[in-house]
PDB file of C-alpha atoms and ligand atoms in Angstrom:
ATOM      1  CA  MET A   1     -12.213 -55.724  -2.020  1.00 64.00           C
ATOM      2  CA  GLU A   2     -12.630 -52.340  -3.653  1.00 81.00           C
ATOM      3  CA  ASN A   3      -9.714 -49.847  -3.529  1.00 93.00           C
ATOM      4  CA  ILE A   4     -10.094 -46.437  -2.033  1.00 97.00           C
ATOM      5  CA  LYS A   5      -9.062 -43.708  -4.416  1.00 97.00           C
ATOM      6  CA  ILE A   6      -6.751 -41.009  -3.074  1.00 97.00           C
ATOM      7  CA  GLY A   7      -5.875 -37.904  -5.090  1.00 97.00           C
ATOM      8  CA  ILE A   8      -2.483 -36.251  -4.557  1.00 96.00           C
ATOM      9  CA  GLN A   9      -0.687 -33.516  -6.444  1.00 95.00           C
ATOM     10  CA  LYS A  10       1.000 -34.729  -9.637  1.00 92.00           C
ATOM     11  CA  SER A  11       3.623 -32.032  -9.061  1.00 89.00           C
ATOM     12  CA  GLY A  12       4.008 -29.065  -6.816  1.00 89.00           C
ATOM     13  CA  ARG A  13       4.814 -28.315  -3.281  1.00 92.00           C
ATOM     14  CA  LEU A  14       2.711 -31.066  -1.580  1.00 96.00           C
ATOM     15  CA  HIS A  15       3.717 -33.964  -3.967  1.00 93.00           C
ATOM     16  CA  ASP A  16       6.893 -35.273  -2.314  1.00 94.00           C
ATOM     17  CA  GLN A  17       5.593 -35.088   1.252  1.00 96.00           C
ATOM     18  CA  SER A  18       2.221 -36.624   0.331  1.00 96.00           C
ATOM     19  CA  ILE A  19       4.018 -39.749  -1.035  1.00 94.00           C
ATOM     20  CA  ASP A  20       6.360 -39.738   1.985  1.00 94.00           C
ATOM     21  CA  ILE A  21       3.612 -39.663   4.565  1.00 96.00           C
ATOM     22  CA  LEU A  22       1.760 -42.574   2.862  1.00 96.00           C
ATOM     23  CA  LYS A  23       5.038 -44.503   2.786  1.00 95.00           C
ATOM     24  CA  ARG A  24       5.673 -43.871   6.467  1.00 94.00           C
ATOM     25  CA  CYS A  25       2.214 -45.462   7.017  1.00 95.00           C
ATOM     26  CA  GLY A  26       3.623 -48.664   5.495  1.00 94.00           C
ATOM     27  CA  ILE A  27       1.790 -48.101   2.170  1.00 96.00           C
ATOM     28  CA  SER A  28       3.978 -48.992  -0.845  1.00 93.00           C
ATOM     29  CA  ILE A  29       3.389 -46.785  -3.894  1.00 88.00           C
ATOM     30  CA  ASP A  30       4.885 -46.843  -7.294  1.00 76.00           C
ATOM     31  CA  ASN A  31       5.493 -43.132  -7.912  1.00 65.00           C
ATOM     32  CA  GLY A  32       7.093 -43.525 -11.352  1.00 62.00           C
ATOM     33  CA  LYS A  33       7.141 -40.358 -13.378  1.00 63.00           C
ATOM     34  CA  ASP A  34       4.370 -39.606 -15.910  1.00 72.00           C
ATOM     35  CA  GLN A  35       2.088 -41.980 -14.134  1.00 79.00           C
ATOM     36  CA  LEU A  36      -1.449 -40.833 -13.581  1.00 89.00           C
ATOM     37  CA  LYS A  37      -2.633 -43.728 -11.360  1.00 91.00           C
ATOM     38  CA  ALA A  38      -0.883 -46.271  -9.155  1.00 92.00           C
ATOM     39  CA  ALA A  39      -2.261 -49.002  -6.987  1.00 92.00           C
ATOM     40  CA  SER A  40      -0.626 -49.960  -3.709  1.00 94.00           C
ATOM     41  CA  PRO A  41       0.377 -53.664  -3.568  1.00 93.00           C
ATOM     42  CA  ASN A  42      -0.081 -53.843   0.234  1.00 94.00           C
ATOM     43  CA  PHE A  43      -3.026 -51.619   1.093  1.00 96.00           C
ATOM     44  CA  PRO A  44      -6.418 -51.310  -0.720  1.00 96.00           C
ATOM     45  CA  LEU A  45      -5.629 -47.926  -2.167  1.00 96.00           C
ATOM     46  CA  GLU A  46      -5.117 -46.297  -5.513  1.00 95.00           C
ATOM     47  CA  ILE A  47      -3.272 -43.073  -5.987  1.00 96.00           C
ATOM     48  CA  TYR A  48      -4.472 -40.604  -8.625  1.00 95.00           C
ATOM     49  CA  TYR A  49      -1.836 -37.956  -9.563  1.00 95.00           C
ATOM     50  CA  LEU A  50      -3.823 -34.894 -10.283  1.00 95.00           C
ATOM     51  CA  ARG A  51      -3.356 -31.231 -11.104  1.00 94.00           C
ATOM     52  CA  ASN A  52      -3.522 -29.289  -7.827  1.00 94.00           C
ATOM     53  CA  GLY A  53      -6.242 -26.922  -9.026  1.00 94.00           C
ATOM     54  CA  ASP A  54      -8.493 -29.839 -10.160  1.00 96.00           C
ATOM     55  CA  ILE A  55      -8.480 -31.800  -6.891  1.00 97.00           C
ATOM     56  CA  PRO A  56     -11.417 -29.906  -5.187  1.00 97.00           C
ATOM     57  CA  GLN A  57     -13.650 -30.677  -8.217  1.00 97.00           C
ATOM     58  CA  TYR A  58     -12.651 -34.337  -8.268  1.00 97.00           C
ATOM     59  CA  LEU A  59     -13.573 -34.523  -4.571  1.00 98.00           C
ATOM     60  CA  LYS A  60     -16.964 -32.822  -5.182  1.00 97.00           C
ATOM     61  CA  ASP A  61     -17.674 -35.211  -8.025  1.00 96.00           C
ATOM     62  CA  GLY A  62     -16.565 -38.314  -6.114  1.00 96.00           C
ATOM     63  CA  VAL A  63     -13.937 -39.168  -8.690  1.00 96.00           C
ATOM     64  CA  VAL A  64     -11.561 -39.633  -5.796  1.00 98.00           C
ATOM     65  CA  ASP A  65     -12.782 -40.713  -2.229  1.00 98.00           C
ATOM     66  CA  ALA A  66     -10.215 -38.545  -0.499  1.00 98.00           C
ATOM     67  CA  ALA A  67      -7.239 -36.261  -1.348  1.00 98.00           C
ATOM     68  CA  ILE A  68      -4.199 -34.703   0.152  1.00 98.00           C
ATOM     69  CA  ILE A  69      -4.596 -31.049  -0.529  1.00 98.00           C
ATOM     70  CA  GLY A  70      -3.761 -27.633   0.868  1.00 98.00           C
ATOM     71  CA  GLU A  71      -6.492 -26.350   3.179  1.00 97.00           C
ATOM     72  CA  ASN A  72      -6.113 -22.996   1.381  1.00 97.00           C
ATOM     73  CA  LEU A  73      -7.239 -24.500  -1.976  1.00 97.00           C
ATOM     74  CA  LEU A  74     -10.160 -26.239  -0.342  1.00 97.00           C
ATOM     75  CA  ILE A  75     -11.347 -23.022   1.202  1.00 97.00           C
ATOM     76  CA  GLU A  76     -10.971 -21.193  -2.065  1.00 97.00           C
ATOM     77  CA  LYS A  77     -12.515 -23.761  -4.393  1.00 97.00           C
ATOM     78  CA  ALA A  78     -14.642 -26.166  -2.376  1.00 96.00           C
ATOM     79  CA  PRO A  79     -15.450 -24.657   1.043  1.00 94.00           C
ATOM     80  CA  LYS A  80     -18.134 -27.295   1.672  1.00 95.00           C
ATOM     81  CA  ILE A  81     -15.714 -30.233   1.376  1.00 97.00           C
ATOM     82  CA  THR A  82     -14.534 -31.325   4.823  1.00 94.00           C
ATOM     83  CA  TYR A  83     -11.258 -32.737   5.892  1.00 97.00           C
ATOM     84  CA  VAL A  84     -10.625 -35.544   8.380  1.00 97.00           C
ATOM     85  CA  MET A  85      -7.160 -34.767   9.402  1.00 97.00           C
ATOM     86  CA  LYS A  86      -4.480 -32.032   9.273  1.00 97.00           C
ATOM     87  CA  LEU A  87      -1.229 -33.542   8.088  1.00 97.00           C
ATOM     88  CA  GLY A  88       1.274 -31.182   9.603  1.00 95.00           C
ATOM     89  CA  PHE A  89       3.281 -30.294   6.433  1.00 96.00           C
ATOM     90  CA  SER A  90       3.243 -27.587   3.736  1.00 97.00           C
ATOM     91  CA  LYS A  91       2.347 -24.930   6.319  1.00 97.00           C
ATOM     92  CA  CYS A  92       1.705 -21.518   4.702  1.00 97.00           C
ATOM     93  CA  ARG A  93      -0.561 -18.506   4.830  1.00 97.00           C
ATOM     94  CA  VAL A  94      -2.586 -16.731   2.244  1.00 98.00           C
ATOM     95  CA  SER A  95      -1.661 -13.073   2.578  1.00 98.00           C
ATOM     96  CA  LEU A  96      -2.113  -9.633   0.937  1.00 98.00           C
ATOM     97  CA  ALA A  97       1.169  -7.923  -0.016  1.00 98.00           C
ATOM     98  CA  ILE A  98       2.135  -4.578  -1.419  1.00 98.00           C
ATOM     99  CA  PRO A  99       5.367  -3.003  -2.668  1.00 98.00           C
ATOM    100  CA  LYS A 100       7.792  -2.616  -0.023  1.00 97.00           C
ATOM    101  CA  GLU A 101       8.354   1.128  -0.449  1.00 97.00           C
ATOM    102  CA  LYS A 102       4.506   1.915  -0.059  1.00 97.00           C
ATOM    103  CA  ALA A 103       3.287   2.987   3.271  1.00 97.00           C
ATOM    104  CA  TYR A 104       0.586   0.787   4.797  1.00 97.00           C
ATOM    105  CA  ASN A 105      -2.078   2.282   7.091  1.00 97.00           C
ATOM    106  CA  GLY A 106      -4.598  -0.585   7.268  1.00 96.00           C
ATOM    107  CA  ILE A 107      -7.051  -2.637   5.130  1.00 97.00           C
ATOM    108  CA  SER A 108      -8.797   0.546   3.917  1.00 97.00           C
ATOM    109  CA  ASP A 109      -5.737   1.224   1.843  1.00 97.00           C
ATOM    110  CA  PHE A 110      -6.967  -1.498  -0.557  1.00 98.00           C
ATOM    111  CA  ASP A 111     -10.134   0.522  -1.271  1.00 97.00           C
ATOM    112  CA  GLY A 112     -10.355   1.087  -5.035  1.00 97.00           C
ATOM    113  CA  GLN A 113      -7.028  -0.708  -5.660  1.00 98.00           C
ATOM    114  CA  ARG A 114      -6.219  -3.534  -8.045  1.00 98.00           C
ATOM    115  CA  ILE A 115      -5.347  -6.840  -6.417  1.00 98.00           C
ATOM    116  CA  ALA A 116      -3.807  -9.696  -8.398  1.00 98.00           C
ATOM    117  CA  THR A 117      -4.478 -13.152  -7.060  1.00 98.00           C
ATOM    118  CA  SER A 118      -5.189 -16.889  -7.737  1.00 97.00           C
ATOM    119  CA  TYR A 119      -7.473 -16.830  -4.693  1.00 98.00           C
ATOM    120  CA  PRO A 120     -10.425 -14.521  -5.797  1.00 98.00           C
ATOM    121  CA  ASN A 121     -12.989 -16.094  -3.469  1.00 98.00           C
ATOM    122  CA  THR A 122     -10.858 -15.888  -0.449  1.00 98.00           C
ATOM    123  CA  VAL A 123      -9.915 -12.265  -1.225  1.00 98.00           C
ATOM    124  CA  ASN A 124     -13.439 -11.248  -2.017  1.00 98.00           C
ATOM    125  CA  GLN A 125     -14.753 -12.776   1.251  1.00 97.00           C
ATOM    126  CA  PHE A 126     -12.034 -10.936   3.194  1.00 98.00           C
ATOM    127  CA  LEU A 127     -12.719  -7.637   1.507  1.00 97.00           C
ATOM    128  CA  LYS A 128     -16.428  -7.913   1.908  1.00 97.00           C
ATOM    129  CA  LYS A 129     -16.009  -8.575   5.650  1.00 97.00           C
ATOM    130  CA  HIS A 130     -14.027  -5.367   5.905  1.00 97.00           C
ATOM    131  CA  HIS A 131     -16.339  -3.440   3.537  1.00 97.00           C
ATOM    132  CA  ILE A 132     -13.633  -2.779   1.033  1.00 97.00           C
ATOM    133  CA  ASN A 133     -14.200  -2.426  -2.702  1.00 97.00           C
ATOM    134  CA  ALA A 134     -11.231  -3.493  -4.782  1.00 97.00           C
ATOM    135  CA  ASP A 135     -10.677  -4.675  -8.290  1.00 97.00           C
ATOM    136  CA  ILE A 136      -9.639  -8.358  -8.380  1.00 97.00           C
ATOM    137  CA  HIS A 137      -7.424  -9.606 -11.220  1.00 97.00           C
ATOM    138  CA  ILE A 138      -7.306 -13.413 -11.437  1.00 97.00           C
ATOM    139  CA  ILE A 139      -3.857 -14.651 -12.291  1.00 95.00           C
ATOM    140  CA  ASN A 140      -2.825 -18.311 -12.221  1.00 90.00           C
ATOM    141  CA  GLY A 141       0.887 -18.320 -11.185  1.00 87.00           C
ATOM    142  CA  SER A 142       3.699 -15.774 -10.826  1.00 91.00           C
ATOM    143  CA  VAL A 143       1.248 -13.473  -9.055  1.00 96.00           C
ATOM    144  CA  GLU A 144       4.083 -11.686  -7.282  1.00 95.00           C
ATOM    145  CA  ILE A 145       5.295 -10.037 -10.537  1.00 96.00           C
ATOM    146  CA  ALA A 146       1.973  -8.167 -11.067  1.00 95.00           C
ATOM    147  CA  PRO A 147       2.776  -4.990  -9.093  1.00 96.00           C
ATOM    148  CA  ASN A 148       6.256  -4.770 -10.808  1.00 94.00           C
ATOM    149  CA  ILE A 149       4.696  -4.833 -14.327  1.00 94.00           C
ATOM    150  CA  GLY A 150       1.981  -2.297 -13.386  1.00 94.00           C
ATOM    151  CA  LEU A 151      -0.702  -4.859 -13.539  1.00 94.00           C
ATOM    152  CA  ALA A 152      -1.849  -4.437  -9.916  1.00 97.00           C
ATOM    153  CA  ASP A 153      -1.277  -2.307  -6.779  1.00 97.00           C
ATOM    154  CA  GLY A 154      -1.152  -5.325  -4.462  1.00 98.00           C
ATOM    155  CA  ILE A 155      -1.310  -9.133  -4.610  1.00 98.00           C
ATOM    156  CA  CYS A 156      -2.772 -11.927  -2.564  1.00 98.00           C
ATOM    157  CA  ASP A 157      -1.009 -15.275  -2.646  1.00 97.00           C
ATOM    158  CA  ILE A 158       0.563 -18.127  -0.579  1.00 96.00           C
ATOM    159  CA  VAL A 159       3.425 -17.072   1.673  1.00 97.00           C
ATOM    160  CA  SER A 160       5.557 -19.771   3.086  1.00 96.00           C
ATOM    161  CA  THR A 161       9.149 -18.784   3.610  1.00 95.00           C
ATOM    162  CA  GLY A 162       8.410 -15.325   2.382  1.00 96.00           C
ATOM    163  CA  SER A 163      11.271 -15.448  -0.080  1.00 97.00           C
ATOM    164  CA  THR A 164       9.162 -14.975  -3.231  1.00 96.00           C
ATOM    165  CA  LEU A 165       7.715 -11.729  -1.720  1.00 97.00           C
ATOM    166  CA  PHE A 166      11.185 -10.555  -0.721  1.00 97.00           C
ATOM    167  CA  LYS A 167      12.626 -11.244  -4.182  1.00 97.00           C
ATOM    168  CA  ASN A 168       9.769  -9.299  -5.782  1.00 97.00           C
ATOM    169  CA  ASN A 169      10.196  -6.339  -3.426  1.00 97.00           C
ATOM    170  CA  LEU A 170       6.857  -6.911  -1.656  1.00 98.00           C
ATOM    171  CA  LYS A 171       5.889  -6.855   1.945  1.00 98.00           C
ATOM    172  CA  GLU A 172       3.130  -8.909   3.631  1.00 98.00           C
ATOM    173  CA  VAL A 173       0.502  -6.588   5.132  1.00 98.00           C
ATOM    174  CA  GLU A 174      -2.497  -8.857   5.932  1.00 98.00           C
ATOM    175  CA  THR A 175      -2.869 -12.622   6.611  1.00 98.00           C
ATOM    176  CA  LEU A 176      -6.208 -13.839   5.382  1.00 98.00           C
ATOM    177  CA  LEU A 177      -5.757 -17.480   6.441  1.00 97.00           C
ATOM    178  CA  ILE A 178      -3.205 -19.987   7.625  1.00 98.00           C
ATOM    179  CA  SER A 179      -3.142 -23.393   5.989  1.00 98.00           C
ATOM    180  CA  GLU A 180      -1.398 -26.774   5.865  1.00 98.00           C
ATOM    181  CA  ALA A 181      -1.886 -30.080   3.963  1.00 98.00           C
ATOM    182  CA  VAL A 182      -5.098 -31.916   5.007  1.00 98.00           C
ATOM    183  CA  LEU A 183      -6.749 -35.199   4.175  1.00 98.00           C
ATOM    184  CA  ALA A 184     -10.000 -34.168   2.653  1.00 98.00           C
ATOM    185  CA  THR A 185     -12.977 -36.471   1.822  1.00 98.00           C
ATOM    186  CA  SER A 186     -15.422 -36.597  -0.891  1.00 98.00           C
ATOM    187  CA  PRO A 187     -19.114 -36.323   0.150  1.00 96.00           C
ATOM    188  CA  ASN A 188     -19.783 -39.316  -2.076  1.00 95.00           C
ATOM    189  CA  ILE A 189     -17.474 -41.793  -0.304  1.00 96.00           C
ATOM    190  CA  SER A 190     -19.050 -45.222   0.135  1.00 96.00           C
ATOM    191  CA  ALA A 191     -19.350 -46.857   3.559  1.00 96.00           C
ATOM    192  CA  ASP A 192     -16.926 -49.537   2.596  1.00 96.00           C
ATOM    193  CA  ASN A 193     -14.328 -46.977   1.463  1.00 96.00           C
ATOM    194  CA  LYS A 194     -14.933 -44.858   4.529  1.00 96.00           C
ATOM    195  CA  ALA A 195     -13.931 -47.935   6.546  1.00 96.00           C
ATOM    196  CA  ILE A 196     -10.619 -48.149   4.615  1.00 97.00           C
ATOM    197  CA  LEU A 197     -10.166 -44.402   5.072  1.00 97.00           C
ATOM    198  CA  ASP A 198     -10.509 -44.918   8.870  1.00 97.00           C
ATOM    199  CA  LYS A 199      -7.740 -47.476   8.725  1.00 97.00           C
ATOM    200  CA  LEU A 200      -5.561 -45.030   6.775  1.00 97.00           C
ATOM    201  CA  CYS A 201      -6.320 -42.324   9.317  1.00 97.00           C
ATOM    202  CA  PHE A 202      -5.342 -44.601  12.135  1.00 96.00           C
ATOM    203  CA  ARG A 203      -1.925 -45.109  10.559  1.00 96.00           C
ATOM    204  CA  LEU A 204      -1.566 -41.355   9.755  1.00 97.00           C
ATOM    205  CA  ASP A 205      -2.328 -40.565  13.333  1.00 94.00           C
ATOM    206  CA  ALA A 206       0.330 -42.882  14.592  1.00 93.00           C
ATOM    207  CA  VAL A 207       2.902 -41.444  12.193  1.00 94.00           C
ATOM    208  CA  LEU A 208       1.993 -37.755  13.130  1.00 93.00           C
ATOM    209  CA  LYS A 209       2.057 -38.478  16.857  1.00 89.00           C
ATOM    210  CA  ALA A 210       5.446 -40.096  16.539  1.00 90.00           C
ATOM    211  CA  LYS A 211       6.801 -37.231  14.495  1.00 87.00           C
ATOM    212  CA  ASN A 212       6.233 -34.759  17.283  1.00 83.00           C
ATOM    213  CA  SER A 213       7.620 -37.023  19.952  1.00 88.00           C
ATOM    214  CA  LYS A 214      11.064 -38.238  21.032  1.00 89.00           C
ATOM    215  CA  TYR A 215      12.074 -41.325  23.067  1.00 91.00           C
ATOM    216  CA  ILE A 216      14.495 -40.249  25.746  1.00 91.00           C
ATOM    217  CA  LEU A 217      16.697 -42.506  27.934  1.00 94.00           C
ATOM    218  CA  MET A 218      18.963 -41.412  30.748  1.00 95.00           C
ATOM    219  CA  ASN A 219      20.896 -42.640  33.753  1.00 97.00           C
ATOM    220  CA  VAL A 220      19.802 -41.136  37.026  1.00 96.00           C
ATOM    221  CA  PRO A 221      21.083 -41.704  40.669  1.00 97.00           C
ATOM    222  CA  ASN A 222      18.364 -43.430  42.548  1.00 97.00           C
ATOM    223  CA  ASP A 223      17.950 -40.621  45.062  1.00 96.00           C
ATOM    224  CA  LYS A 224      17.244 -38.154  42.202  1.00 95.00           C
ATOM    225  CA  ILE A 225      14.617 -40.323  40.403  1.00 94.00           C
ATOM    226  CA  ASP A 226      11.515 -38.676  41.940  1.00 92.00           C
ATOM    227  CA  HIS A 227      12.759 -35.187  41.046  1.00 92.00           C
ATOM    228  CA  VAL A 228      13.604 -36.213  37.483  1.00 92.00           C
ATOM    229  CA  ILE A 229      10.284 -37.997  36.984  1.00 90.00           C
ATOM    230  CA  GLN A 230       8.494 -34.750  38.076  1.00 89.00           C
ATOM    231  CA  LEU A 231      10.301 -32.904  35.331  1.00 89.00           C
ATOM    232  CA  LEU A 232       9.171 -35.430  32.642  1.00 85.00           C
ATOM    233  CA  PRO A 233       5.926 -34.689  30.851  1.00 75.00           C
ATOM    234  CA  GLY A 234       5.705 -38.326  29.755  1.00 65.00           C
ATOM    235  CA  MET A 235       3.185 -40.536  28.001  1.00 60.00           C
ATOM    236  CA  LYS A 236       2.046 -42.213  31.235  1.00 70.00           C
ATOM    237  CA  SER A 237       4.588 -43.129  33.901  1.00 79.00           C
ATOM    238  CA  PRO A 238       8.192 -43.424  32.775  1.00 88.00           C
ATOM    239  CA  THR A 239       9.954 -46.796  32.806  1.00 92.00           C
ATOM    240  CA  VAL A 240      12.662 -47.115  35.476  1.00 95.00           C
ATOM    241  CA  MET A 241      15.153 -50.037  35.459  1.00 95.00           C
ATOM    242  CA  PRO A 242      18.137 -50.670  37.770  1.00 95.00           C
ATOM    243  CA  LEU A 243      21.611 -50.399  36.281  1.00 96.00           C
ATOM    244  CA  VAL A 244      24.412 -52.775  37.018  1.00 94.00           C
ATOM    245  CA  GLU A 245      26.207 -49.855  38.732  1.00 92.00           C
ATOM    246  CA  LYS A 246      24.832 -49.618  42.335  1.00 94.00           C
ATOM    247  CA  ASN A 247      22.320 -46.871  43.199  1.00 96.00           C
ATOM    248  CA  TRP A 248      21.788 -45.895  39.623  1.00 97.00           C
ATOM    249  CA  SER A 249      18.811 -46.468  37.337  1.00 97.00           C
ATOM    250  CA  SER A 250      17.915 -46.069  33.655  1.00 97.00           C
ATOM    251  CA  VAL A 251      14.808 -43.872  33.086  1.00 95.00           C
ATOM    252  CA  HIS A 252      12.923 -44.029  29.725  1.00 94.00           C
ATOM    253  CA  THR A 253      10.017 -41.928  28.517  1.00 91.00           C
ATOM    254  CA  VAL A 254       8.564 -40.110  25.583  1.00 90.00           C
ATOM    255  CA  ILE A 255       8.480 -36.303  25.385  1.00 88.00           C
ATOM    256  CA  ASN A 256       7.088 -33.811  22.932  1.00 85.00           C
ATOM    257  CA  GLU A 257       9.620 -32.406  20.547  1.00 79.00           C
ATOM    258  CA  ASN A 258       8.614 -28.937  21.535  1.00 78.00           C
ATOM    259  CA  ASP A 259       9.548 -29.504  25.149  1.00 81.00           C
ATOM    260  CA  PHE A 260      12.749 -31.110  24.175  1.00 75.00           C
ATOM    261  CA  TRP A 261      15.429 -28.549  24.956  1.00 80.00           C
ATOM    262  CA  SER A 262      13.972 -27.032  28.025  1.00 79.00           C
ATOM    263  CA  VAL A 263      13.439 -30.363  29.511  1.00 84.00           C
ATOM    264  CA  ILE A 264      16.849 -31.616  28.664  1.00 85.00           C
ATOM    265  CA  ASP A 265      18.516 -28.685  30.434  1.00 87.00           C
ATOM    266  CA  GLN A 266      16.368 -29.204  33.509  1.00 89.00           C
ATOM    267  CA  LEU A 267      17.173 -32.951  33.559  1.00 91.00           C
ATOM    268  CA  LYS A 268      20.898 -32.348  33.400  1.00 91.00           C
ATOM    269  CA  GLN A 269      20.614 -29.905  36.265  1.00 92.00           C
ATOM    270  CA  ALA A 270      18.673 -32.478  38.206  1.00 93.00           C
ATOM    271  CA  GLY A 271      21.539 -35.058  37.904  1.00 94.00           C
ATOM    272  CA  ALA A 272      20.593 -37.068  34.835  1.00 95.00           C
ATOM    273  CA  GLU A 273      23.538 -38.358  32.751  1.00 95.00           C
ATOM    274  CA  GLY A 274      24.060 -40.112  29.466  1.00 95.00           C
ATOM    275  CA  ILE A 275      20.944 -38.767  28.068  1.00 93.00           C
ATOM    276  CA  LEU A 276      19.986 -40.292  24.728  1.00 93.00           C
ATOM    277  CA  VAL A 277      17.243 -38.971  22.451  1.00 89.00           C
ATOM    278  CA  ALA A 278      15.884 -41.192  19.745  1.00 92.00           C
ATOM    279  CA  PRO A 279      13.245 -40.631  16.930  1.00 92.00           C
ATOM    280  CA  ILE A 280      10.037 -42.670  17.141  1.00 92.00           C
ATOM    281  CA  GLU A 281       8.672 -44.203  13.983  1.00 89.00           C
ATOM    282  CA  LYS A 282       5.165 -44.950  14.963  1.00 87.00           C
ATOM    283  CA  MET A 283       3.178 -44.273  18.169  1.00 85.00           C
ATOM    284  CA  ILE A 284      -0.104 -45.863  19.056  1.00 85.00           C
ATOM    285  CA  LEU A 285      -1.666 -44.692  22.239  1.00 76.00           C
TER     286      LEU A 285
HETATM  287  C1  PRP B 301       3.766 -20.547  -4.178  1.00 89.73           C
HETATM  288  C2  PRP B 301       3.116 -19.135  -4.224  1.00 89.73           C
HETATM  289  C3  PRP B 301       4.357 -18.239  -4.056  1.00 89.73           C
HETATM  290  C4  PRP B 301       5.365 -19.088  -3.356  1.00 89.73           C
HETATM  291  C5  PRP B 301       5.506 -18.629  -1.896  1.00 89.73           C
HETATM  292  O1  PRP B 301       4.090 -20.962  -5.413  1.00 89.73           O
HETATM  293  O2  PRP B 301       2.418 -18.868  -5.408  1.00 89.73           O
HETATM  294  O3  PRP B 301       4.816 -17.804  -5.306  1.00 89.73           O
HETATM  295  O4  PRP B 301       4.866 -20.398  -3.324  1.00 89.73           O
HETATM  296  O5  PRP B 301       6.451 -19.374  -1.256  1.00 89.73           O
HETATM  297  P1  PRP B 301       7.657 -18.712  -0.448  1.00 89.73           P
HETATM  298  O6  PRP B 301       6.963 -17.761   0.528  1.00 89.73           O
HETATM  299  O7  PRP B 301       8.342 -19.826   0.335  1.00 89.73           O
HETATM  300  O8  PRP B 301       8.562 -17.994  -1.332  1.00 89.73           O
HETATM  301  P2  PRP B 301       4.495 -22.480  -5.750  1.00 89.73           P
HETATM  302  O9  PRP B 301       5.955 -22.582  -5.760  1.00 89.73           O
HETATM  303  O10 PRP B 301       3.778 -23.401  -4.858  1.00 89.73           O
HETATM  304  O11 PRP B 301       4.019 -22.509  -7.241  1.00 89.73           O
HETATM  305  P3  PRP B 301       2.577 -22.101  -7.863  1.00 89.73           P
HETATM  306  O12 PRP B 301       2.463 -20.628  -7.654  1.00 89.73           O
HETATM  307  O13 PRP B 301       2.768 -22.414  -9.347  1.00 89.73           O
HETATM  308  O14 PRP B 301       1.503 -22.924  -7.149  1.00 89.73           O
END
């Protein structure tokens, strides 16, 4: 059987989590340093370790069948390439920023200004939409330094924690787009490889669903079970099993991590005791 070729960052912010999510799908990968290519011994897949900025072109050309890439880069370099799944990590935004001490009155402040960026297409599109004429300076890396060395009046770059902006005395004033890692596909993928990709997506989906969910177990007096069940936004109906102790049961269910704390408080108030919360590794609905 042919292998599907998946591009991932050779180095950079997506690298570690890209390897990690594939491993959590049960796919073994040899991620030895300085390797450009690695085949999985237990899934029909080959990893290509690529420079981040080259990945969109490799997708366009069909050199790789799919790739794990930031949606921001796809929008900038290959807006016609589609993705099959958001992967929930490397969340960031692409934003305009200006020196902290400068007043900001709105987008029109950028009229006639110099903007340094590695995202010229994204910036141009945004400016055009708002009828602003600015001078775009393309810089690949360390964009945030540009205003400090007099190269630009403002910048447009990725903001994640905001610490790079802070360190460079800049403030974020406009968010152009929000982004996260996605699994993008080449328009040239063969039908056979698409079938393998579907299997990979099935596994990724199970891993992502599990990541956002917790398995909870608790002991509940029998006369409180109905009330407790009402509080549980569970998968389907929760499992209820009698305990050795008379008039008590054990209730098990799955809840979304986001609901976690508010539900736990309500459950305690409703009489649940010995509440255990466990991570879920895979979840197939
Ligand atoms: C990106 C970006 C910013 C920084 C923002 O750089 O260019 O400099 O991250 O992140 P923060 O808001 O958490 O500080 P990255 O480290 O990915 O390297 P690169 O610029 O070489 O791609």
